[in-house]
Structure formats: C-alpha cells, structure tokens
XYZ file of C-alpha atoms in Angstrom:
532
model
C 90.805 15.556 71.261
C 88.165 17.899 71.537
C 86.095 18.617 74.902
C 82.667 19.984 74.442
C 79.683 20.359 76.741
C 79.286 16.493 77.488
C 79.054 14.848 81.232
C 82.096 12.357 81.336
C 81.567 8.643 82.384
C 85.060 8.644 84.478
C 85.574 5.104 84.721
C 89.426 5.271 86.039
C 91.949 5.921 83.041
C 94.843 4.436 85.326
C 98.155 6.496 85.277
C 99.853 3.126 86.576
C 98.783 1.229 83.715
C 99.912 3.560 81.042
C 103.599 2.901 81.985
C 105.886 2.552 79.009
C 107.769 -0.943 78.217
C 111.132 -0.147 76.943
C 112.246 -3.498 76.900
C 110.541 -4.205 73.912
C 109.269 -2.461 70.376
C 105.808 -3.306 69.012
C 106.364 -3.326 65.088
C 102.672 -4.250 64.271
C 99.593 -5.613 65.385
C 96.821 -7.636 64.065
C 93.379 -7.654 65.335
C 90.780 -10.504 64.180
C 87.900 -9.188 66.047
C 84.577 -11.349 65.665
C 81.324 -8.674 66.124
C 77.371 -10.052 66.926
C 74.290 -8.985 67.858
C 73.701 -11.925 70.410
C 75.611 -10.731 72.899
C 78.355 -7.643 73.806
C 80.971 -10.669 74.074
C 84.121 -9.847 71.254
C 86.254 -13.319 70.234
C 89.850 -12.194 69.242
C 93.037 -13.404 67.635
C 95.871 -11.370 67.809
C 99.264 -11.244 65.980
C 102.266 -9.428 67.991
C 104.978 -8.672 66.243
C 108.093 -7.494 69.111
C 111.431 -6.228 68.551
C 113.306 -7.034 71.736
C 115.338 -3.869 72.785
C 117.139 -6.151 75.456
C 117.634 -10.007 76.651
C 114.997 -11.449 77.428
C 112.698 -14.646 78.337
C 109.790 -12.900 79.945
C 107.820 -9.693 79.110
C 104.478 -8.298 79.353
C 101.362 -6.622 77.498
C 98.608 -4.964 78.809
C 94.994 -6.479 78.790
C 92.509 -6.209 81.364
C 91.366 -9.717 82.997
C 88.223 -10.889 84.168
C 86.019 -8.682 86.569
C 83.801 -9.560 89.490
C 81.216 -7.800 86.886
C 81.677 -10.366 84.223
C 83.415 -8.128 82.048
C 87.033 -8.615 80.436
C 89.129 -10.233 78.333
C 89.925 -14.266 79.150
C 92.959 -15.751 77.132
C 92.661 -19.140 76.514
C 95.691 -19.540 73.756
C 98.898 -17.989 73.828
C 101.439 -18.972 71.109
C 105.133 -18.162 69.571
C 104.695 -20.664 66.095
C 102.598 -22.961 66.817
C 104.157 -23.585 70.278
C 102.145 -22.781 72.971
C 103.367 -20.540 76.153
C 103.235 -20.395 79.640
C 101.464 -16.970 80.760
C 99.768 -15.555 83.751
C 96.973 -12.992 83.607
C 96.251 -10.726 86.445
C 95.738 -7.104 87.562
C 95.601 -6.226 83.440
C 98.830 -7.858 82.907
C 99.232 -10.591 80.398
C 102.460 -12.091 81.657
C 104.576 -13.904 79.043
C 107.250 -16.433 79.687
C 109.641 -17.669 76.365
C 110.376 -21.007 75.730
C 114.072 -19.311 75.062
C 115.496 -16.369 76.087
C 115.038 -13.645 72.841
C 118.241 -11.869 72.076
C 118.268 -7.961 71.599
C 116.638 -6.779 68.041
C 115.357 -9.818 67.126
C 111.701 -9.989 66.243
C 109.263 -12.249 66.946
C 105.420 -13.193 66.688
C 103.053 -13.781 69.267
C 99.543 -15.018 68.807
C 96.951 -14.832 71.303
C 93.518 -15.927 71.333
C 90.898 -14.324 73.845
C 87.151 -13.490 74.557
C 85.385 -11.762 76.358
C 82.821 -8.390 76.878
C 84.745 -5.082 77.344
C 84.420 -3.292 80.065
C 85.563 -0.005 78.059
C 87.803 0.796 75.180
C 85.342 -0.712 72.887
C 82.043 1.116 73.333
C 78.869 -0.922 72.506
C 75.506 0.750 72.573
C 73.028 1.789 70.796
C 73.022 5.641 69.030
C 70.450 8.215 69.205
C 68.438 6.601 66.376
C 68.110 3.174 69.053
C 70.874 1.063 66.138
C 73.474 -0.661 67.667
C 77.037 0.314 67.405
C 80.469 -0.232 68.423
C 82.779 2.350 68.814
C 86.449 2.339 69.673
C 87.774 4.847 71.795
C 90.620 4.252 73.371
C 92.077 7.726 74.630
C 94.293 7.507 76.549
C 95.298 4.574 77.996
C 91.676 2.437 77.070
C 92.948 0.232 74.474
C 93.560 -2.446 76.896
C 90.129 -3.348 77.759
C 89.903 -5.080 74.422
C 93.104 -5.693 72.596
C 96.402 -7.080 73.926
C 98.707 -4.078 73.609
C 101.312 -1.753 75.027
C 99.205 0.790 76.441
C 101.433 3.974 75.945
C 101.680 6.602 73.813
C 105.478 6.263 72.960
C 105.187 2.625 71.463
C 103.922 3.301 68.115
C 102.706 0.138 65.584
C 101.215 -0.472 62.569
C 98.438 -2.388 63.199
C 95.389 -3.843 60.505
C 91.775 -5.063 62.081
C 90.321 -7.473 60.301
C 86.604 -7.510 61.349
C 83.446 -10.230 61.069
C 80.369 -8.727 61.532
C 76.660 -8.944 61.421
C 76.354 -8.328 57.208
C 73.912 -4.933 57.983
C 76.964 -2.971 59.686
C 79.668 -0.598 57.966
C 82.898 -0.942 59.611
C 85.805 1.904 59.404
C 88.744 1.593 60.968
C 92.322 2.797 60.497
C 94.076 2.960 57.636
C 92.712 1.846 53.953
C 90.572 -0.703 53.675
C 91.804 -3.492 51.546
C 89.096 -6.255 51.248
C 85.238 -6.472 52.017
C 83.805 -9.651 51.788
C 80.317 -11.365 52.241
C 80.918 -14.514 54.246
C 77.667 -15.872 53.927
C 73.667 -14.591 53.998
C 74.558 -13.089 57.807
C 78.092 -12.068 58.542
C 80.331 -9.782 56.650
C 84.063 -9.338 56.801
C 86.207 -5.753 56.587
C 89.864 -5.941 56.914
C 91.576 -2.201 57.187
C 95.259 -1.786 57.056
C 97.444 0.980 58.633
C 101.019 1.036 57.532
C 101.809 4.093 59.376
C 103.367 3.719 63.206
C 100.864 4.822 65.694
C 99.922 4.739 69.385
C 97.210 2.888 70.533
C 95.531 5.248 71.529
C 94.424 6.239 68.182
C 94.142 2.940 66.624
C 90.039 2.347 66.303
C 87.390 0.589 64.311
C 83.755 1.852 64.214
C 80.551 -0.899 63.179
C 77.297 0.859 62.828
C 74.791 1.596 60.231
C 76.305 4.010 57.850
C 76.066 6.563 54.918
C 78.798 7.337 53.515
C 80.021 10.302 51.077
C 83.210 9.838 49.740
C 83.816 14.164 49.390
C 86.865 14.815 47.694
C 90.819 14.308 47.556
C 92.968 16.935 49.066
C 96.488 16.150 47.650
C 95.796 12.578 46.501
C 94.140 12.052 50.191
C 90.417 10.787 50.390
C 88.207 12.634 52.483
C 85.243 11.000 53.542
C 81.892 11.246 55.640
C 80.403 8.413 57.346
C 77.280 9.350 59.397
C 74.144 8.001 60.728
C 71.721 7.496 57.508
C 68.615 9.167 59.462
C 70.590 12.436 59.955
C 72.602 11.888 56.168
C 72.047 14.925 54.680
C 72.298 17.432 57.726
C 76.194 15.171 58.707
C 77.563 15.274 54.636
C 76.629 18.901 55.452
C 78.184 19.781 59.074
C 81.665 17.837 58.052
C 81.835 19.847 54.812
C 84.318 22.204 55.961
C 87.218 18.751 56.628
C 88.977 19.078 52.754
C 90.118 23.189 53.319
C 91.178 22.466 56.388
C 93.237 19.696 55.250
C 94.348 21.661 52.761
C 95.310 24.401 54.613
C 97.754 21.680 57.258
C 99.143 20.258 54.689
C 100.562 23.181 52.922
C 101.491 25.212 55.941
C 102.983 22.138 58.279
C 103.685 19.228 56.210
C 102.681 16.230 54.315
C 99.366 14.321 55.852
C 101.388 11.264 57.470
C 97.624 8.442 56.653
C 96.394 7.449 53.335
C 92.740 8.692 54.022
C 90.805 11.517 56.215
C 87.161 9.721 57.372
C 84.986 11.963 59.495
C 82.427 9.681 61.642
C 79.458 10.433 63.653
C 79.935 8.533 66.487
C 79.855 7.357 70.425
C 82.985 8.682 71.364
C 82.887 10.105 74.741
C 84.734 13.143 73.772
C 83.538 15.859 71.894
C 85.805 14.482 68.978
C 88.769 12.163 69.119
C 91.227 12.031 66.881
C 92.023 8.514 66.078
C 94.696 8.816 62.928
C 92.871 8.753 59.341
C 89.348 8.027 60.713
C 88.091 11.012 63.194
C 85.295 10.095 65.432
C 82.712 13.195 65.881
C 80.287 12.950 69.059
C 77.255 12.281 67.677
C 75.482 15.670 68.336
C 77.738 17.224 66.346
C 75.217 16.517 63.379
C 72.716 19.241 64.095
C 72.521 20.437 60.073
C 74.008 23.807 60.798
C 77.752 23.462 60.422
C 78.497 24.869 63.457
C 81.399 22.310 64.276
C 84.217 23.951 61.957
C 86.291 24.494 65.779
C 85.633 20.781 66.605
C 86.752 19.419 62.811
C 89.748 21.414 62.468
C 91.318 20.757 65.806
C 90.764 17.197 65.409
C 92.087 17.191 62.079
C 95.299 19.436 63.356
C 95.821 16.535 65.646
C 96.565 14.386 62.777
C 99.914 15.664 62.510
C 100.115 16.895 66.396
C 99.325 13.976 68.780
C 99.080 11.279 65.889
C 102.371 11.877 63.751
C 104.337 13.901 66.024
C 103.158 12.673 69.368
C 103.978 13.319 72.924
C 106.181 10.825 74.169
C 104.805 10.316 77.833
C 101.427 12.033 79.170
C 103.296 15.063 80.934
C 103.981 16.404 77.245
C 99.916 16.364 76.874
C 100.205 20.007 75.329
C 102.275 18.806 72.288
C 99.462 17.378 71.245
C 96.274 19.295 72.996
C 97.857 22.951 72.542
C 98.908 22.395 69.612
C 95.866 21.658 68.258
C 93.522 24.072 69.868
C 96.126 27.025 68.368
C 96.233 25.355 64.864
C 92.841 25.647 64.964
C 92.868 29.438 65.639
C 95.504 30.018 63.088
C 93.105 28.463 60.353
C 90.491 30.648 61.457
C 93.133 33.404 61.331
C 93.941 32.779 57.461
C 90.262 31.866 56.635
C 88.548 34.715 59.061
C 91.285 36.974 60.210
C 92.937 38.695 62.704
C 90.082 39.795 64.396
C 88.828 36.395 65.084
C 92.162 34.808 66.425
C 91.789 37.786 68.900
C 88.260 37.196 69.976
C 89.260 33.375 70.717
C 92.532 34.429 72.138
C 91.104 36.437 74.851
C 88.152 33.947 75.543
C 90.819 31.510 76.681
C 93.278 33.966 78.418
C 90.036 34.257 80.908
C 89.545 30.544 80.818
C 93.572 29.868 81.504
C 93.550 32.679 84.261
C 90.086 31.087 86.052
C 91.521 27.586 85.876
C 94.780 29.086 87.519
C 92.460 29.744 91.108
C 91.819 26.470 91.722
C 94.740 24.274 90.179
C 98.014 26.421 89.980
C 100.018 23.904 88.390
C 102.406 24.141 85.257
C 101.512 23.222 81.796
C 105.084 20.377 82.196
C 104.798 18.716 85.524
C 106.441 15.435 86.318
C 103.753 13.450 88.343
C 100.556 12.273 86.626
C 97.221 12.744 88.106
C 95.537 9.167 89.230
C 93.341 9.645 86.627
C 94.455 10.758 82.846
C 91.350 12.411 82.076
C 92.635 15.224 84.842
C 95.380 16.008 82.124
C 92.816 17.471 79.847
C 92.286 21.060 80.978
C 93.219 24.405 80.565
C 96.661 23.994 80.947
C 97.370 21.312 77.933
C 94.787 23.155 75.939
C 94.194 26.856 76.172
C 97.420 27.454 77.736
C 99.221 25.505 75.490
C 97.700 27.510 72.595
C 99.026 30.804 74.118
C 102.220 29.198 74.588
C 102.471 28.924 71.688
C 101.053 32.113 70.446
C 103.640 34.028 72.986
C 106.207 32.515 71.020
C 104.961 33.518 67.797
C 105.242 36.746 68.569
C 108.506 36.270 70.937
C 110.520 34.923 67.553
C 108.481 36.117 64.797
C 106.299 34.336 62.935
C 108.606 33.413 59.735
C 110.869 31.548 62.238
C 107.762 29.872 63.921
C 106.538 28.834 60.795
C 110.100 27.387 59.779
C 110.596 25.895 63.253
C 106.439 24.252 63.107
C 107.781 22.422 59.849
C 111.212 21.454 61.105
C 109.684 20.131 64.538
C 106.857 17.847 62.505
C 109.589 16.984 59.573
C 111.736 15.652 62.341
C 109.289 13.882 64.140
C 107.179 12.681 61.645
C 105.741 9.374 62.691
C 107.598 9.757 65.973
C 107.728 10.627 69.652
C 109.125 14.263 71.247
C 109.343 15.757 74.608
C 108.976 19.460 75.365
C 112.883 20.000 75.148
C 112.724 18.652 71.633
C 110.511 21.391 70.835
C 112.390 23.732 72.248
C 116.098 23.022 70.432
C 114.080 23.008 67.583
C 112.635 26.513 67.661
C 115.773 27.764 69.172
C 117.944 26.656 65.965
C 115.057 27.961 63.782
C 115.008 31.390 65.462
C 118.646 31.723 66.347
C 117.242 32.893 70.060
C 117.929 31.157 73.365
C 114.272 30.285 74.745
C 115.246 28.757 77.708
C 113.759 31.424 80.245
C 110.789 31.247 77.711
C 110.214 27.798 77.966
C 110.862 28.112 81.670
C 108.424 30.398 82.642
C 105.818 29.780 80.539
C 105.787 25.655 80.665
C 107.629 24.831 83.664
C 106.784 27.479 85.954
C 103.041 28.061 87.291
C 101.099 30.952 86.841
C 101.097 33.814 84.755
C 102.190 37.474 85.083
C 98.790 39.702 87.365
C 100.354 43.193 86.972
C 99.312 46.581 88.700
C 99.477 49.241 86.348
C 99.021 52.873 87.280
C 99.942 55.920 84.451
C 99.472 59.728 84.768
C 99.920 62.134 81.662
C 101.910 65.284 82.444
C 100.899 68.014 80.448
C 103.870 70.385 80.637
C 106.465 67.535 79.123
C 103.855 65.287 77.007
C 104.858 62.438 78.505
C 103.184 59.836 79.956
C 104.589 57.590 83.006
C 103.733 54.204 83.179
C 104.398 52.531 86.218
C 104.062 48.327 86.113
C 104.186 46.034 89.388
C 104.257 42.066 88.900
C 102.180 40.964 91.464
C 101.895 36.763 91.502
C 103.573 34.913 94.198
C 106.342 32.925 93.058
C 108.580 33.573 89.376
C 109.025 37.386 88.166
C 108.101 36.491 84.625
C 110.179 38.383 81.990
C 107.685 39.443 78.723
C 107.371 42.629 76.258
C 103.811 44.199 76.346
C 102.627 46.515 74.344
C 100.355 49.475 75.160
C 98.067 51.924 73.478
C 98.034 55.100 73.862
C 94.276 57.035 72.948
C 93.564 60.754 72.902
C 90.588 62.688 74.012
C 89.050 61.863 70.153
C 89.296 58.182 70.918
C 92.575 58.232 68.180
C 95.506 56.127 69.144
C 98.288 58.757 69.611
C 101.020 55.535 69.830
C 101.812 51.953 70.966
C 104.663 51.037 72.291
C 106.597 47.754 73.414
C 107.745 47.494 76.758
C 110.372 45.509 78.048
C 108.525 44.171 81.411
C 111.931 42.234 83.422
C 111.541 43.232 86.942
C 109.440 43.096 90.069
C 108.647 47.057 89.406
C 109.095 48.874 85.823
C 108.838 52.570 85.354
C 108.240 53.664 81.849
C 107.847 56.974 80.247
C 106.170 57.790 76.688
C 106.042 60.850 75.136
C 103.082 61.377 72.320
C 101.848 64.725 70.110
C 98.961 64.902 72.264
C 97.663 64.369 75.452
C 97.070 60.934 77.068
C 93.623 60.287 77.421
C 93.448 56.662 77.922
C 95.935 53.504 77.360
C 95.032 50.126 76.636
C 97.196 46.869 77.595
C 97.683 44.659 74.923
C 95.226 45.649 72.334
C 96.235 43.025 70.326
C 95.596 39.979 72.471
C 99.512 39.125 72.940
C 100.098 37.670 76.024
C 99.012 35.949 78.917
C 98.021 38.459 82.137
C 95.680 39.619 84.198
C 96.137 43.416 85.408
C 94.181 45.886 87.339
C 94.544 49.167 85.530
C 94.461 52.727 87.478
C 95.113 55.778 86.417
C-alpha cells in the first residue's frame, strides 16, 4: 500500500477484530456476490472450506451484523450439506455451532447465505466521471463488512468470486477469469478464480465501466490496464511503466507467485493498494503524465512482499510496507542510478527523524494501536526502507541479494515474522545481526551525534571527535566521512567504527582538512550537528 496526499475516511479498522483463529485453516472461499443498480444492498452465498487444526463443535468467522444505520450483513441460511446450523450473530461474530464435534485436519464446507448493504470493505459510489462503481478494499482488517471470513493476515485462502451484475459493468477481481456470461438482456455474470493462498486483505473484485488494454506478458504473465474509458488514453499511458518493473522483481527476487498483473483506476482509499494480481490505483493517479512510476512499482513490489511473503500478524507491518517502499528505490537505482536512490534516501531519513518527535516508538512493537490505519507511518515505511538499506550495506549487497531470494523462496505463499527474516539473512551473510536487528527494529530512535573535528597542521591529521547523544540505546554503526581540501577535492573517506557513548578518531590526509562531510553517500540513519 501506497499513501499519497489523500484525506482518510477513518471509519475504525478494529485491532480487536483482526485477531487470528488458530483453531481452524481456511483452504478456500467462494463468493456469489449478486451486484444492482436499485439499491447498495449485496445478496451473497458463500462456500467455506475449514481445516480444523483442533477438536471442535463450535467456531467462528468474522462478519459484521446489522447496524442501528441500516447497514450490514444479515444471515438468514447457514449450512454444513444441506443441513442447516444453529448460529448466533453479534458484535461481527458469526458464531457457529456443529451438529458433531469435527476432529483435527478434517475439512469441511460451510455455506452461508446473507444480505445486506456494507458499511465498508466494499466501496460503492460513484467515480469522478458521476458512473457508479464498486470497489473492494479491504486493507487491513475490512473484509468483514461484506464477506464471511477470517479477518487476519496469517490465514491465507484461495478464494474465486463469482459475480452477477448489471450487463454495462466490467468486473476484475483476483485471479484469472474463467467464464463471462450474458444471463439475459440486463445482468451479466464474471466468475474469477485465484488458486494462490492469500489473505483477505488482498482478495478484491472491482465493477465499473471499463477500458481495458491488455499490454504485454512479462514471463508468460499478463499485464493489463483497466481504467475509466473518459480518461483511456491518458491511464493506458500513466500505467505504462507496470511490465519493466515486473520484469525487473521477477528476475532479481523471484518468480511472480499470480497468474496475471491488472492495474485499475479505482476508489480505493489509499493511494494504491495492492490486492494480489489486480492493483487498485486511486483514481487521480490518471493525470496523462506518468508521474506515478513510485506509486506502480511499490505496489507491484508488494506482490511478492505483503501478498506472497506476508507478515504474519500486524506488528510485522514493515515486512510488507518497508519492503516495498525500498524495492521501489532499488528499481529506481538500476533504472536511474545511484544518485537517485540517494536523493530519496535522504528525503525519508528527514521524514523518519521528524516522525521520531512526536511518536518515538520502534519499527517491532508488541501492542497494536486501536486503530490499524495508525500502523501505516514512517516507521513501517520509510524506516523500514532504511532498515533495510543499513543492512545492505552492513552485509554487502551480494549476501542481501542472496538472503532477499532465500527469505521470499522460503516463504513463498506464506507467513514470516521479523525473526524469520533475520535467521535468514544471518545464514546468507554468515554475520550475527542480532544487535542489528535490535537496535534498529526493536529499539526506538536513531543515533543524533555531536561531531566536532580540528585539522592540525604540523602532523596532517585530522581529529574527529563523535558524541551519541539520544536518550536511551548507544547504537553501534560504521559511518563514513569525507574529507575535502581547500579546492573543494576530497582528500579521503574513511569508515568509522562508531560503538561507544564518545569516539575519538584521527585521520591523516596529503593535504590539509578543509571541510568533512558525514555520510556523503546517504548510508545510515542520523541526525548530527556538525562543528568544527
């Protein structure tokens, strides 16, 4: 997920309901979702299929009830073959009692009819053009509000929507699309099929009025463009740049996990969301002058960071939001250069060290804000990135690169906590990370250093004296300095070993010290006040 200059609608993404169920294993759902233009009511049939990871006669789902508002989902038909079961719906629980009790790993179906009009989850409006839509968007814990589910992140599903609509909508949704049918002169049906395991948080169908450009395959993977026909030509432009950057993933991580890459113009309210194989833009993003390539490529990084390889609870956020934001700097890296990783580098070391004043929190933390939208900042996102940056540099970047591909390979389609990470890159770099890790996820803050030099002209050397000043950890990093002559030449730059409360350094160069420079290539996370 992308954040961009939008005003939220915070409408109470509940930590409390975005608790993992461990007693049982979604294998797949199905969604029969009936669409109109009468009314913003949804009629639904859904097929559960559970793996029970314990004994049991009783279990639950998550689906929001009823509202004083109107809004909700009513169930009025809840079955196991053809027999119908006792439940009890309340406070977004859909309580289910067995006729017997299930033994551990056997699998079972559940059907369960409902209706009702969502009070999020599934967005249904009208775009910029005044069409109606409807828009899934889930993130994070959303899904709920119109689907029967387990709302977490670490129970991953296929799932396969098959959707009746008014005939004039195109409908996209996750997956491949295996039939579309006409019903009869008014309705339309569109069944999509995802094989692959994924949260629900991604899982998503889009009905609007569409054009659509089928673009290219990248690797024997479709990439497509579905946009708003009145703004065609200016979207099939702006999501041009989607097949390199595909491209690029793919052969530097691993294989694309989904059968199909769709970039839509949409009514997410993100900046982009990441839904696996069918990407939903904000729909300003079309402006005609490509000047999205950030927004595409860190959505489409998510694809195998947050969608593939996912976080397994919410306090892992950065798995998925860091890792994307610095994917999307190392693209620009091979397709730009050094000089622009820099340039965004530093703009988020200030953004990282101004979010610091007011929230000094770590990036891993074990409580949850009450809402989930509060774990989308600075932390999970630019301070991820330089997380992961710093360790680029801390192991190399061969061994990052081997440890990237090892991480995704082994948790392809699968869920990881920070610690996984961690073994991972410490096998692939034969170093111990743990005071790495420690200081730079667990730990808040970052390194402010005082740092005063003076040249002495009768030895050529240069003293260099550092003081950590943050409260709290004494963070342990190497920084490099530059030193300049009176010409503006760099005379040398050195690495130093910064371990301690107070370091003294001395460096001796050809020529006289007329100015240093901290970290001239945008290399680690500080602030400093420099005096000479």
């Amino acid at each position: 997920m992308r954040i961009v200059l939008l005003v939220f609608w915070i409408i109470g993404f509940n930590a409390a309901a975005s608790t993992p169920n461990r007693d049982i294993d979604i294998v797949h759902y199905k969604f029969e979702l009936i669409l109109n233009d009468s009314s913003d009511a949804i009629t639904g049939f859904a097929t559960v299929t559970i793996k029970f990871n314990k004994d049991l006669n009783q279990f639950s789902l998550d689906l929001t009830g009823k509202t004083p508002d109107g809004k909700g989902m009513e169930v009025y038909s809840l079955k196991q073959n053809n027999t119908p079961l006792h439940f009890n719906h309340r406070n977004g629980n859909l309580d289910i009692t067995l006729k017997n009790e299930i033994k551990a790993g056997t699998q079972i179906d559940i059907m369960i009819s409902y209706r009702g009009i969502p009070s999020d989850g599934l967005i249904i409006s009208k775009n910029k053009y005044g069409d109606r839509t409807f828009f899934g968007d889930n993130w994070p814990n959303r899904a709920h509000h119109w689907l029967p589910v387990v709302d977490h992140p670490s129970d991953k599903a296929s799932v396969e929507f098959i959707v009746t609509s008014p005939i004039h909508y195109e409908v996209v949704g996750s997956g491949i699309k295996t039939e579309e049918s006409t019903l009869n002169e008014k309705q339309k049906l569109t069944h999509w099929k995802e094989d692959t395991p994924i949260s629900t948080k991604v899982m998503v169908i889009g009905a609007a009025r569409f054009a659509i450009q089928y673009a290219e395959e990248v690797d024997n993977i479709p990439v497509e463009f579905w946009v708003y026909p009145q703004n065609k030509s200016e979207g099939f432009r702006d999501y041009a740049a989607a097949p390199k950057m595909l491209k690029f993933f793919i052969d530097n991580i691993g294989p694309y996990a989904f059968k199909k890459l769709a970039n839509v113009q949409s009514k997410t309210k993100y900046g982009g969301m990441e839904n696996a194989s069918n990407i939903f833009y904000f729909e300003n993003s079309v402006t005609g002058n490509a000047q999205v390539d950030d927004l595409i490529a860190h959505e489409i990084a998510h694809q195998w960071f947050g969608n593939s390889a996912s976080e397994a609870d919410w306090n892992h956020i950065w798995l998925s939001e860091g890792f994307a934001t610095y994917f999307t700097h190392l693209y620009n890296e091979h397709t730009y250069g050094k000089e622009r990783r820099a340039k965004d580098m530093e703009k988020e070391r200030q953004e990282v060290v101004a979010y610091f004043k007011n929230s000094p929190l770590p990036i891993v933390y074990n409580s949850l804000p009450e809402n989930l939208i509060d774990i989308l900042n600075a932390n999970s996102y630019q301070k991820g990135s330089w997380v992961l940056h710093m360790l680029r540099e801390e192991i190399g970047t061969e061994a990052f690169w081997t440890g990237i591909r090892e991480y995704y390979r082994q948790y392809f389609n699968k869920n990881a906590e920070t610690a996984d990470f961690q073994r991972i890159m410490e096998k692939a770099s034969g170093v111990k990370l743990d005071n790495f890790f420690k200081q730079w996820l667990y730990n808040p803050g970052h390194p402010i250093l005082d740092v005063s030099w003076k040249y002495n002209a009768k030895t050529g050397i240069t003293d260099i004296s550092i003081e950590q000043k943050q409260t709290g950890m004494v963070f342990n990093f190497p920084l490099e300095v530059s030193f300049y002559g009176n010409d503006g030449e760099i005379l040398a730059t050195e690495k130093l070993k910064v371990d301690g409360k107070k370091n003294r350094f001395s460096v001796k160069t050809a020529q006289k010290t007329n100015k240093i420079q901290l970290d001239p290539g945008i290399n680690l996370l500080f602030e400093s006040y420099l005096r000479k």
